mmCIF file of C-alpha atoms in Angstrom:
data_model
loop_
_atom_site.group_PDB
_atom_site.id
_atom_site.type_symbol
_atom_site.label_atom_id
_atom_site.label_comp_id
_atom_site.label_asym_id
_atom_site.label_seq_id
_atom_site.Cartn_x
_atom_site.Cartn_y
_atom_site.Cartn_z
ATOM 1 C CA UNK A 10 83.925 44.642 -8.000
ATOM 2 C CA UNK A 11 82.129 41.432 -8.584
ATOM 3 C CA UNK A 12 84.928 39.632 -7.599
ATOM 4 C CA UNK A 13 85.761 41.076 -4.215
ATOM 5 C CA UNK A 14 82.229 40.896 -3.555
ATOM 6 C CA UNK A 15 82.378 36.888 -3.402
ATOM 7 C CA UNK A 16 85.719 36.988 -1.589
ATOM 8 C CA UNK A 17 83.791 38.724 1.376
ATOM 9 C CA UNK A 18 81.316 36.411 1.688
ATOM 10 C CA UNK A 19 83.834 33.387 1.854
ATOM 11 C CA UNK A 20 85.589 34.846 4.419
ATOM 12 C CA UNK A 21 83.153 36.004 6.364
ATOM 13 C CA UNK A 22 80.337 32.605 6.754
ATOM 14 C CA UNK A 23 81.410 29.405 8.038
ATOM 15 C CA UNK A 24 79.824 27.303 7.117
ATOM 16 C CA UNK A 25 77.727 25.628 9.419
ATOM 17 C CA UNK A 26 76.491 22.758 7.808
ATOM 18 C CA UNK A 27 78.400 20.008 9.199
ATOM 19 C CA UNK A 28 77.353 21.371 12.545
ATOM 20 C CA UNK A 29 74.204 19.450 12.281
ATOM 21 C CA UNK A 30 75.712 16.060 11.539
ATOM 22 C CA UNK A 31 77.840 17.062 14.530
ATOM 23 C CA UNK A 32 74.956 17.443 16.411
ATOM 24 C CA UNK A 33 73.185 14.305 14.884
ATOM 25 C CA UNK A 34 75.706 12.077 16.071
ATOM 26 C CA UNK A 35 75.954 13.486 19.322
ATOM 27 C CA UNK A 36 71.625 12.827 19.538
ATOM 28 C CA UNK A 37 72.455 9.151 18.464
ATOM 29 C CA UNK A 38 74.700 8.351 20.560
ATOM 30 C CA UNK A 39 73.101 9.486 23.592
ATOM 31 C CA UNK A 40 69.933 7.774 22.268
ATOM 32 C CA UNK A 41 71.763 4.164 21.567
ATOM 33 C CA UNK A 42 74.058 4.504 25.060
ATOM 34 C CA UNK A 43 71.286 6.505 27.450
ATOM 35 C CA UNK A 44 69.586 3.260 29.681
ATOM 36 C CA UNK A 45 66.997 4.395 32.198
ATOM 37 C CA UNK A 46 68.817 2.929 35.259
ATOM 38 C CA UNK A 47 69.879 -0.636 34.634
ATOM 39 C CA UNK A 48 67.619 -3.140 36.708
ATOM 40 C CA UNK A 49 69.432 -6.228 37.637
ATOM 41 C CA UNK A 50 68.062 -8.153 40.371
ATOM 42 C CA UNK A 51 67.061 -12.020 41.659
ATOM 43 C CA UNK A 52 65.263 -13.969 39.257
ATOM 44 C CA UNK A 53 62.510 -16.772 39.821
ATOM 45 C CA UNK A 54 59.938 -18.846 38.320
ATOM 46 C CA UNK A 55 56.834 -18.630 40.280
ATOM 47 C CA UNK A 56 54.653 -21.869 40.260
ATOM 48 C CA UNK A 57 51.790 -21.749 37.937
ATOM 49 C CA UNK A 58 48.231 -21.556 39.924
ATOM 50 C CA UNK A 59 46.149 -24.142 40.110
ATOM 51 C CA UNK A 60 42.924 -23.962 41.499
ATOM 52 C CA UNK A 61 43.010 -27.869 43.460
ATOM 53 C CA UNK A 62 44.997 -28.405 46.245
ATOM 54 C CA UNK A 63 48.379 -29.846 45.051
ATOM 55 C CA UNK A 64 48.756 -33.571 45.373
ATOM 56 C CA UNK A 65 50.561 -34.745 48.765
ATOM 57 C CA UNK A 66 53.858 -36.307 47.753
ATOM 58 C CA UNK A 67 55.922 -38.304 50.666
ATOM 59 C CA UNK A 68 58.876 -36.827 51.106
ATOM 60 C CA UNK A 69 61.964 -39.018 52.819
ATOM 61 C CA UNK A 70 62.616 -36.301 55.589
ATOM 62 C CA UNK A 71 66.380 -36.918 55.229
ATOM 63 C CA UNK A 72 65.745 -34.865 51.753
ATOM 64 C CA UNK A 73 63.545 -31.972 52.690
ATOM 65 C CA UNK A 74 65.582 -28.605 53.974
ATOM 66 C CA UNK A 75 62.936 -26.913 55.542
ATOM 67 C CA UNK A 76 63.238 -23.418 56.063
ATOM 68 C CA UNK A 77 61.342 -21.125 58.271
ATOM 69 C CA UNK A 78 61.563 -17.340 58.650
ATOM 70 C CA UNK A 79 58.976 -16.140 61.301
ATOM 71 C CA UNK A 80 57.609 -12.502 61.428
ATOM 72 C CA UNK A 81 59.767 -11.780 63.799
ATOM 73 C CA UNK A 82 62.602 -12.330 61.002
ATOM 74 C CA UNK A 83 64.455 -15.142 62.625
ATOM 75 C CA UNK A 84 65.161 -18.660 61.121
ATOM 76 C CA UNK A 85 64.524 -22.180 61.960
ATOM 77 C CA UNK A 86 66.210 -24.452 59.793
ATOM 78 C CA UNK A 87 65.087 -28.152 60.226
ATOM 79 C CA UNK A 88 64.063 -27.825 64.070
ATOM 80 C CA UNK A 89 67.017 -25.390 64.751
ATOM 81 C CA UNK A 90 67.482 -21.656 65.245
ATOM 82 C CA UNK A 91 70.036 -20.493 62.437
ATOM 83 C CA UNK A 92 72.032 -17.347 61.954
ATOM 84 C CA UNK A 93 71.639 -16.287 58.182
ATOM 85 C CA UNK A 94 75.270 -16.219 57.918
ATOM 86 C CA UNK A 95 75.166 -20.025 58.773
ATOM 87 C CA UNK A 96 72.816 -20.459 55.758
ATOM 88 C CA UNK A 97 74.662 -20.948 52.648
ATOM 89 C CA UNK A 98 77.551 -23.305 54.053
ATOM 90 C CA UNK A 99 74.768 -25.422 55.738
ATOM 91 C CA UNK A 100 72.661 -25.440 52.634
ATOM 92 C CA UNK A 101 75.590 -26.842 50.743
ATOM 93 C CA UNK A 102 76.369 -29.159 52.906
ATOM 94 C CA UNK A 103 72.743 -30.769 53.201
ATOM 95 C CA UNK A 104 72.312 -30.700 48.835
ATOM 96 C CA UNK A 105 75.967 -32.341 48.258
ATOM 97 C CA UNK A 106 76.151 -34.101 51.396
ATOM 98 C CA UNK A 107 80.120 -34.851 51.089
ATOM 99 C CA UNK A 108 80.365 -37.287 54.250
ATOM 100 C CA UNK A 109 77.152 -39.594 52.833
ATOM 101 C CA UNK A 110 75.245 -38.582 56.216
ATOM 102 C CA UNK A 111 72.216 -40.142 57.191
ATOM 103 C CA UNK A 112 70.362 -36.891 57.374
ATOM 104 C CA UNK A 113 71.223 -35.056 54.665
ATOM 105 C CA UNK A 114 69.859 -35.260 51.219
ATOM 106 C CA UNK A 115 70.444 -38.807 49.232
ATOM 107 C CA UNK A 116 71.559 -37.240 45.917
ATOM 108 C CA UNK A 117 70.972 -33.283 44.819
ATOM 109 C CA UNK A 118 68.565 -34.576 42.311
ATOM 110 C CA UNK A 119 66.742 -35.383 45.282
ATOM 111 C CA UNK A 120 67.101 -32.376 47.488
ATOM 112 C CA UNK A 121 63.870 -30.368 47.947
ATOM 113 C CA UNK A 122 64.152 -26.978 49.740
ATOM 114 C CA UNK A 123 60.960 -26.055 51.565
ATOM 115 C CA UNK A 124 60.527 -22.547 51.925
ATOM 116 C CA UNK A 125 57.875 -21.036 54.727
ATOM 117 C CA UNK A 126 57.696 -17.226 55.856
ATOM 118 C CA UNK A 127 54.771 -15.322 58.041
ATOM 119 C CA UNK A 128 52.995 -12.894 56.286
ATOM 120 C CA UNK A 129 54.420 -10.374 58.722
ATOM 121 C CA UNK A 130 58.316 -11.526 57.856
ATOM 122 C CA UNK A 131 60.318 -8.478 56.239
ATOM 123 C CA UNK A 132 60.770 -8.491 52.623
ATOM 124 C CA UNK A 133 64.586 -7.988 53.371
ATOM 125 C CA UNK A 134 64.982 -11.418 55.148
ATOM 126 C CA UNK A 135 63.115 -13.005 52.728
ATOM 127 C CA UNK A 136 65.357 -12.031 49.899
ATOM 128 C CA UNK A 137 68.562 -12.722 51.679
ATOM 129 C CA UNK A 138 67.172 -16.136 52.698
ATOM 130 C CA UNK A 139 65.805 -16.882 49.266
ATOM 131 C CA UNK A 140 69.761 -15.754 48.041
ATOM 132 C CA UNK A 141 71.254 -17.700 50.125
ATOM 133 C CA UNK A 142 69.795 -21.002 48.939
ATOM 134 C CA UNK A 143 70.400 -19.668 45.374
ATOM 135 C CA UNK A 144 74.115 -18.824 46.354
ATOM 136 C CA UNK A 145 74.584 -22.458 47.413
ATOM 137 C CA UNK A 146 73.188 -23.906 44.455
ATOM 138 C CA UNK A 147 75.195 -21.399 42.186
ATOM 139 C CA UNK A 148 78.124 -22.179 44.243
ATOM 140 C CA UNK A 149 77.450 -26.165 43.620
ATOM 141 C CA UNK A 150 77.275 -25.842 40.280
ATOM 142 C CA UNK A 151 80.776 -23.794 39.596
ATOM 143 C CA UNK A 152 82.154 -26.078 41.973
ATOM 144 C CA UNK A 153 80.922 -28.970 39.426
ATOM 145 C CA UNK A 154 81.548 -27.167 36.494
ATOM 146 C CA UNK A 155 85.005 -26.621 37.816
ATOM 147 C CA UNK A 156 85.535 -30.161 38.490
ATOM 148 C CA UNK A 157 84.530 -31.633 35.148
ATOM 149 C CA UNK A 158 85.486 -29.192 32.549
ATOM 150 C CA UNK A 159 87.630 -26.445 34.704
ATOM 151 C CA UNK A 160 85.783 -24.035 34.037
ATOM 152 C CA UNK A 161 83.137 -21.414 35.322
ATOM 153 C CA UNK A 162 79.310 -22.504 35.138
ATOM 154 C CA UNK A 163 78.845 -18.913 33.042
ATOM 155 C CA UNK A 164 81.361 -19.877 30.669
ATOM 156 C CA UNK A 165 80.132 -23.182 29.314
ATOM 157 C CA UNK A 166 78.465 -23.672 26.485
ATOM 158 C CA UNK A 167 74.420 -24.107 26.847
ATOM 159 C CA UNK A 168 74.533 -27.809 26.402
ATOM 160 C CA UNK A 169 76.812 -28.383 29.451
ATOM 161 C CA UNK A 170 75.106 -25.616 31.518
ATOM 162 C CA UNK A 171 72.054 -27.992 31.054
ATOM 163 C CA UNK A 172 73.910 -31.277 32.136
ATOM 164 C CA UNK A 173 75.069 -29.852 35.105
ATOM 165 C CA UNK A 174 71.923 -27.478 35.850
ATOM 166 C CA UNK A 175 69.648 -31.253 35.744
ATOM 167 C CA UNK A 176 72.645 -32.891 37.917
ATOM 168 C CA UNK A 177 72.073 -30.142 40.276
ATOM 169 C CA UNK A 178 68.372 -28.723 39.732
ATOM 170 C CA UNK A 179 67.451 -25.750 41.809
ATOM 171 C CA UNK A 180 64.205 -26.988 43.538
ATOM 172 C CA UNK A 181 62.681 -24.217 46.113
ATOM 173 C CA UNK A 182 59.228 -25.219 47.029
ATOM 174 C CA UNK A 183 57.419 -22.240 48.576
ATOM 175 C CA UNK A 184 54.461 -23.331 50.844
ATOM 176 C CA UNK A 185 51.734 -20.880 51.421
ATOM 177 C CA UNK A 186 52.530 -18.306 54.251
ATOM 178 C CA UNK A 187 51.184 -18.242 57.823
ATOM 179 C CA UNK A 188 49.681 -14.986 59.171
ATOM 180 C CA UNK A 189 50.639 -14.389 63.063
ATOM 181 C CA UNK A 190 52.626 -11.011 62.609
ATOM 182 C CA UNK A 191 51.124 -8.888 59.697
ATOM 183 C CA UNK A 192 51.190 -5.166 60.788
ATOM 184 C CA UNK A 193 47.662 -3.660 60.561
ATOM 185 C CA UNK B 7 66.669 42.081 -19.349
ATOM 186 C CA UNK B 8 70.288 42.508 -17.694
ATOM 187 C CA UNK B 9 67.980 43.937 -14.361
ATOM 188 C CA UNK B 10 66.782 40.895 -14.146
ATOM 189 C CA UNK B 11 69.384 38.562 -14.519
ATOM 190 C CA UNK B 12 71.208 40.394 -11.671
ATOM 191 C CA UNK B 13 68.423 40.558 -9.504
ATOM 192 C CA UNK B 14 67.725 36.625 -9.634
ATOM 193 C CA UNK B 15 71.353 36.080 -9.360
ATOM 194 C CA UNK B 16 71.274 37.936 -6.137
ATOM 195 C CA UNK B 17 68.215 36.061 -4.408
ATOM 196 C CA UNK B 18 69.641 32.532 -4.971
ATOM 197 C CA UNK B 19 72.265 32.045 -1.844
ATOM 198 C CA UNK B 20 72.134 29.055 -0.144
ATOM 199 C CA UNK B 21 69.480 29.247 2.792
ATOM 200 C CA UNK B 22 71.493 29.452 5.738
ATOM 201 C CA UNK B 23 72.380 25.726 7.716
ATOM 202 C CA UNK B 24 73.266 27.585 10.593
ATOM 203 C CA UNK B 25 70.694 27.742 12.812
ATOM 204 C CA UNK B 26 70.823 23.442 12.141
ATOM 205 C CA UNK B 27 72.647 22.522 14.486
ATOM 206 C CA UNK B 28 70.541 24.610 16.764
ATOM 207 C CA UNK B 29 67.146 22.878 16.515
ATOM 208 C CA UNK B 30 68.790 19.262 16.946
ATOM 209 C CA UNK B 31 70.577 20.365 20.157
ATOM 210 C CA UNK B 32 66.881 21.315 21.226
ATOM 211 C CA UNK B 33 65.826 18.098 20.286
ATOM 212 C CA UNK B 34 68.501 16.020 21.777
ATOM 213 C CA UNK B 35 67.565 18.451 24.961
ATOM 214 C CA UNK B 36 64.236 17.603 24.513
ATOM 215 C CA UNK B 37 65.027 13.567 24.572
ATOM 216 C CA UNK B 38 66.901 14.001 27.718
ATOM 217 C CA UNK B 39 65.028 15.679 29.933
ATOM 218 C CA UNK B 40 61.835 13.715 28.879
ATOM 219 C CA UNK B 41 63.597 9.749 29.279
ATOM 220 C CA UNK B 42 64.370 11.235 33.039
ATOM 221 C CA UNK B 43 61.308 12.626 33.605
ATOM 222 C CA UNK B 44 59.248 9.646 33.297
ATOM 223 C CA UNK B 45 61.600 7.352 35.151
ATOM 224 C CA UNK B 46 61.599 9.723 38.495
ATOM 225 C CA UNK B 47 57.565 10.127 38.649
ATOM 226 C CA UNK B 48 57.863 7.281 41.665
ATOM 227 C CA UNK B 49 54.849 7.508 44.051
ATOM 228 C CA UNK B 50 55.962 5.292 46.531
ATOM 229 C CA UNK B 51 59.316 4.853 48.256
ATOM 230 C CA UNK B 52 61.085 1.963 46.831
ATOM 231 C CA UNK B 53 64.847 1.260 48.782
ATOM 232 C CA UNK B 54 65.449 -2.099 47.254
ATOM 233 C CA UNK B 55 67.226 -4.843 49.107
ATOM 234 C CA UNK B 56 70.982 -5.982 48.483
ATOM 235 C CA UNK B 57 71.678 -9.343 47.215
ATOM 236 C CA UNK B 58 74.450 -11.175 45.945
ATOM 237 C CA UNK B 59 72.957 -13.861 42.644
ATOM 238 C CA UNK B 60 71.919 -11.315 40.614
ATOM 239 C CA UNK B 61 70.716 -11.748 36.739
ATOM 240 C CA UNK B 62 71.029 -9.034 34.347
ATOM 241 C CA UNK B 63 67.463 -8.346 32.511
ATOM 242 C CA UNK B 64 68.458 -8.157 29.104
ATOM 243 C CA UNK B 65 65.474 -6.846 26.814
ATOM 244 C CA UNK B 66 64.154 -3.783 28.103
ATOM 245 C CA UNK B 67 61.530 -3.841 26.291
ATOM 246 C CA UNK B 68 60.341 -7.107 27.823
ATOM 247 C CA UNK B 69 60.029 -6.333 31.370
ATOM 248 C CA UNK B 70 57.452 -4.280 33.173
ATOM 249 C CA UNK B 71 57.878 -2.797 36.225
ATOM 250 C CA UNK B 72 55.936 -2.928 39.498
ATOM 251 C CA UNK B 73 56.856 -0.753 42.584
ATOM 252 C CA UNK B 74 55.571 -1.482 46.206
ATOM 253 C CA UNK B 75 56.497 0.537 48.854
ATOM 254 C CA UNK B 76 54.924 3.421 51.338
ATOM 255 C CA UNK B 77 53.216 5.940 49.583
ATOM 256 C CA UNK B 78 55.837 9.090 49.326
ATOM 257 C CA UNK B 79 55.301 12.345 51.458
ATOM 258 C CA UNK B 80 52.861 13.861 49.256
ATOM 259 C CA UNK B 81 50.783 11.239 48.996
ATOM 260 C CA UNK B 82 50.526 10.621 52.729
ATOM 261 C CA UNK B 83 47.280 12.380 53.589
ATOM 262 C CA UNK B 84 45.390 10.948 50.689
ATOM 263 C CA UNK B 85 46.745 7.608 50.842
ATOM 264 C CA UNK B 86 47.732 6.902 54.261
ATOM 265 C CA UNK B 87 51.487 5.055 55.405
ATOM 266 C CA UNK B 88 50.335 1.434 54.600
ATOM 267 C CA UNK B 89 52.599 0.080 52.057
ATOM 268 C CA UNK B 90 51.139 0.064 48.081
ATOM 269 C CA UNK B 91 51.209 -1.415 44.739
ATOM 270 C CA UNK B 92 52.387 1.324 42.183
ATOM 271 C CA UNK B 93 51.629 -0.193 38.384
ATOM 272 C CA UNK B 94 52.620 2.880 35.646
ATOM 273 C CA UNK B 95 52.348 5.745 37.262
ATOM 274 C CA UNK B 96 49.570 5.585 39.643
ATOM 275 C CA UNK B 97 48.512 3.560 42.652
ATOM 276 C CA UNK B 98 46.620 0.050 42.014
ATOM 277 C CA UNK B 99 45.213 -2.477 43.464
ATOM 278 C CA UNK B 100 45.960 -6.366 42.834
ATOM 279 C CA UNK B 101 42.756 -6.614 40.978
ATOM 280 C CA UNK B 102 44.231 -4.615 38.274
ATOM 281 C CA UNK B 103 47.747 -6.737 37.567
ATOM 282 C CA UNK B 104 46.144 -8.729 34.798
ATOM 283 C CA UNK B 105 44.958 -5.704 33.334
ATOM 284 C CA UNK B 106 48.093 -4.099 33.442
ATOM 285 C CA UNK B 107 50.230 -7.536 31.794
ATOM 286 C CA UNK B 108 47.777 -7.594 29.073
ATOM 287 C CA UNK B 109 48.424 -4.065 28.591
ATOM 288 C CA UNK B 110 52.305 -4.726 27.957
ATOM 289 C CA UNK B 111 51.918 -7.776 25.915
ATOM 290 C CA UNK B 112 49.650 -5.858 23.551
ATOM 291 C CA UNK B 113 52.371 -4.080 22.372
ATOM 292 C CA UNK B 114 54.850 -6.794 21.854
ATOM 293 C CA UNK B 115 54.903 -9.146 19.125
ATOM 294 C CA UNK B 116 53.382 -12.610 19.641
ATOM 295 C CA UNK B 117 56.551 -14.402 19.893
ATOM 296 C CA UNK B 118 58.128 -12.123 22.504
ATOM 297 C CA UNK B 119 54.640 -12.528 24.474
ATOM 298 C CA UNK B 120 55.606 -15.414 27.028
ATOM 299 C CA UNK B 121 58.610 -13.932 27.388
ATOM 300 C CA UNK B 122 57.914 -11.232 29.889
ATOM 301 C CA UNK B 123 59.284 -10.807 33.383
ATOM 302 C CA UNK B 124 57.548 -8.734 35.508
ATOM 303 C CA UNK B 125 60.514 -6.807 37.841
ATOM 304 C CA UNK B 126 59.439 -6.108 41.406
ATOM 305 C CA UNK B 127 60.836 -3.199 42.811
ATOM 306 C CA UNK B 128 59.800 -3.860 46.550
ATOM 307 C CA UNK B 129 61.219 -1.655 49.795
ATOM 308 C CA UNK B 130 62.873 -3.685 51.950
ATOM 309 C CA UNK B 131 60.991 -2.993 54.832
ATOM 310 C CA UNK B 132 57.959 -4.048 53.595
ATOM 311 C CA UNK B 133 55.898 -7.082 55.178
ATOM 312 C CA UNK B 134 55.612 -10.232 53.110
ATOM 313 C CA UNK B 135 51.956 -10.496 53.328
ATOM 314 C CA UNK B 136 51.414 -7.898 50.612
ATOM 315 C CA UNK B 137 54.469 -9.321 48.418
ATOM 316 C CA UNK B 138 52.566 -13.113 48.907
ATOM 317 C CA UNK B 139 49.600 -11.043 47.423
ATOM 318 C CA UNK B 140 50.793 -10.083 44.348
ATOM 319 C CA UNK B 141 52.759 -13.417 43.470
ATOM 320 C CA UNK B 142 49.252 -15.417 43.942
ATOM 321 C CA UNK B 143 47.858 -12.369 41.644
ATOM 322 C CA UNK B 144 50.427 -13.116 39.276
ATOM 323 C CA UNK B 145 50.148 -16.830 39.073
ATOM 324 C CA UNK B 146 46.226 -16.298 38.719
ATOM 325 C CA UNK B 147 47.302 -14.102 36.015
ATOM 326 C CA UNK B 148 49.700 -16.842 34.237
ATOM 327 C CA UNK B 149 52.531 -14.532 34.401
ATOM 328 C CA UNK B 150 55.191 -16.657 36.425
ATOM 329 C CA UNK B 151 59.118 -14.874 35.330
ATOM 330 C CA UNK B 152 59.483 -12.798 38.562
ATOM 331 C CA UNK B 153 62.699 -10.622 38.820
ATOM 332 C CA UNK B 154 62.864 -9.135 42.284
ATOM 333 C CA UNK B 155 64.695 -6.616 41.976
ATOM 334 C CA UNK B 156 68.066 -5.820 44.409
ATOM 335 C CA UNK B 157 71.267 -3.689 44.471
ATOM 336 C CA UNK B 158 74.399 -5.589 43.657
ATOM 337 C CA UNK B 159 75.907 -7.152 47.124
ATOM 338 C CA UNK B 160 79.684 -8.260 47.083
ATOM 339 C CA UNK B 161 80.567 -11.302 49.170
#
C-alpha cells in the first residue's frame, strides 16, 4: 500500500524546480541584452568659458574657411553662396589643398575652420553643416591612413590614430552667433 | 509512538517549487515594463536630425541626457509652443544645467567624473538661438563633451 502510494505521487508532480532557473536565465538575459534605445550621434568638444574676451590672433586669410549659415538657412562660404552638397568636396579641397593654390590653406596643420550661424538658423542646417566639415576631415584622415599604412583610420592602433589625427587636427572655431532672425 | 512517526512522516514533502517560476516571470514582467516606462515619459517633441559621422556613446552610465524641443500636446496650454529645455523628466530652465550635472556626477565615482558627455537630443526644427544658450550654459558649467545626438545617415 505504502508502496503504490509513492508511485502516485512520482507520476503525477513534475517537478517544477528547474522552471525557475529557466526563468532566471531568461530575466538575465533580457537584463544584460535590454538597452534603452541606443544613442549614437555627433560628438564635440565645446570650448571651455572664459570670462575675458579671447586674445585676437592674425590669421593669414589664405588659411581661414569661413563659414556662414544665415537664419534664413543658406550658406556663404568665404564671400560665396554655397549649396551644402558643395560643402564637403570644397572643404577638402581648401584643408589638403592638392594643387598648392594660393588661396587655400598652407598646410592642414594650419587650416582653421570658422564657424558663424544666426541665432534664428535651424538646428538641422547647423548639424549638417557642422557634419560636413567633420566628414571632410574624417575623409582626410582615411585617405592618409590609407596612404601610409593601407589601412582604415578606425583600424589603427591608438598611437598611429594620434600621428595622423595631429597631421590633420580637426580645428572648428565657433564664433559667437548673430541675432537678425530668432522667432519670437 | 507508531501515530506519530506516521504522522511526521506525512507532513515532511518538499514545499512545492512550482509556483517559482511564476513569481520570476512577474518579476522579469515587472523589469520590462518599468525600463520602458521611464524612457517614453518625453515632454517635449524631440525628431532628431540625420547625420552621417556618427560616434557610438559607449558607457551608458556616463552620459546624461537633455531634450529640447516644443512642448508635446498636453503640455501646450500650460506651457505654450515655444521650444524647451527638458532635464529628467520635467521642464527646466538653463539656470538649472549645473544643478542637474552635479546631480549625475554625484553618483559616479571620482575617476569616471570628467568623463561625462552630456547627449543633446534637439528637434531639428528648432532655432539655434536656444541651442547657443545651453552650450554657453554648459561651458559656464565646465562640462564641455557634447554629443548631439542624430539618426544614422548613409552617404
Amino acid at each position: 500500500m505504502g508502496k503504490t502510494s509513492t508511485r502516485d505521487r512520482m507520476s503525477n508532480e513534475v517537478n517544477a524546480g528547474s522552471m525557475a532557473d529557466i526563468a532566471f536565465l531568461l530575466l538575465i538575459f533580457f537584463l544584460v541584452t535590454t538597452t534603452i534605445a541606443e544613442d549614437k550621434g555627433v560628438l564635440v568638444k565645446l570650448p571651455s568659458w572664459s570670462e575675458e574676451p579671447p586674445e585676437t590672433q592674425k590669421l593669414n586669410t589664405r588659411n581661414v574657411y569661413s563659414v556662414l549659415v544665415n537664419a534664413d538657412n543658406q550658406l556663404l562660404v568665404r564671400g560665396e553662396l554655397m549649396d551644402i552638397d558643395d560643402l564637403l568636396e570644397n572643404t577638402k579641397l581648401f584643408i589638403s589643398n592638392p594643387r598648392n593654390e594660393s588661396d587655400k590653406a598652407e598646410d592642414p596643420k594650419k587650416a582653421i575652420i570658422s564657424l558663424k550661424n544666426d541665432r534664428g538658423t535651424k538646428y538641422k542646417t547647423y548639424l549638417a553643416v557642422y557634419n560636413e566639415l567633420k566628414a571632410a576631415y574624417n575623409d582626410l584622415r582615411n585617405d592618409e591612413a590609407e596612404r601610409k599604412y593601407s589601412k582604415r583610420f578606425d583600424d589603427l592602433t591608438p598611437d598611429r590614430q594620434k600621428e595622423i589625427r595631429s597631421a590633420i587636427p580637426l580645428v572648428i572655431s565657433e564664433a559667437e552667433p548673430t541675432n537678425f532672425g530668432e522667432e519670437g | 509512538m507508531s501515530k506519530f512517526k506516521k504522522k511526521r512522516g506525512k507532513a515532511s514533502p518538499a514545499i512545492s517549487t512550482a509556483s517559482l517560476p511564476d513569481i520570476i516571470f512577474m518579476l522579469l514582467f515587472f523589469f520590462m515594463v518599468v525600463t520602458v516606462l521611464r524612457d517614453s515619459e518625453k515632454k517635449v517633441d524631440v525628431v532628431t536630425p540625420s547625420a552621417s559621422e556618427l560616434t557610438k556613446l559607449e558607457k551608458k552610465s556616463l552620459v546624461h541626457y537633455m531634450y529640447v524641443g516644443r512642448p508635446v500636446e498636453k503640455f501646450r496650454a500650460t506651457y505654450g509652443t515655444k521650444p524647451r529645455l527638458q532635464l529628467g523628466d520635467k521642464f527646466a530652465e538653463f539656470t538649472e544645467i549645473p544643478l542637474f550635472i552635479e546631480q549625475h556626477k554625484s553618483k559616479l565615482r571620482e575617476a569616471d567624473q570628467p568623463k561625462i558627455i552630456t547627449s543633446l537630443r534637439i528637434d531639428g526644427d528648432v532655432t539655434m538661438g536656444i541651442v547657443t544658450d545651453i552650450k554657453t550654459a554648459l561651458r559656464k558649467a565646465n562640462q564641455l563633451k557634447v554629443n548631439y545626438s542624430a539618426k544614422p545617415m548613409v552617404r
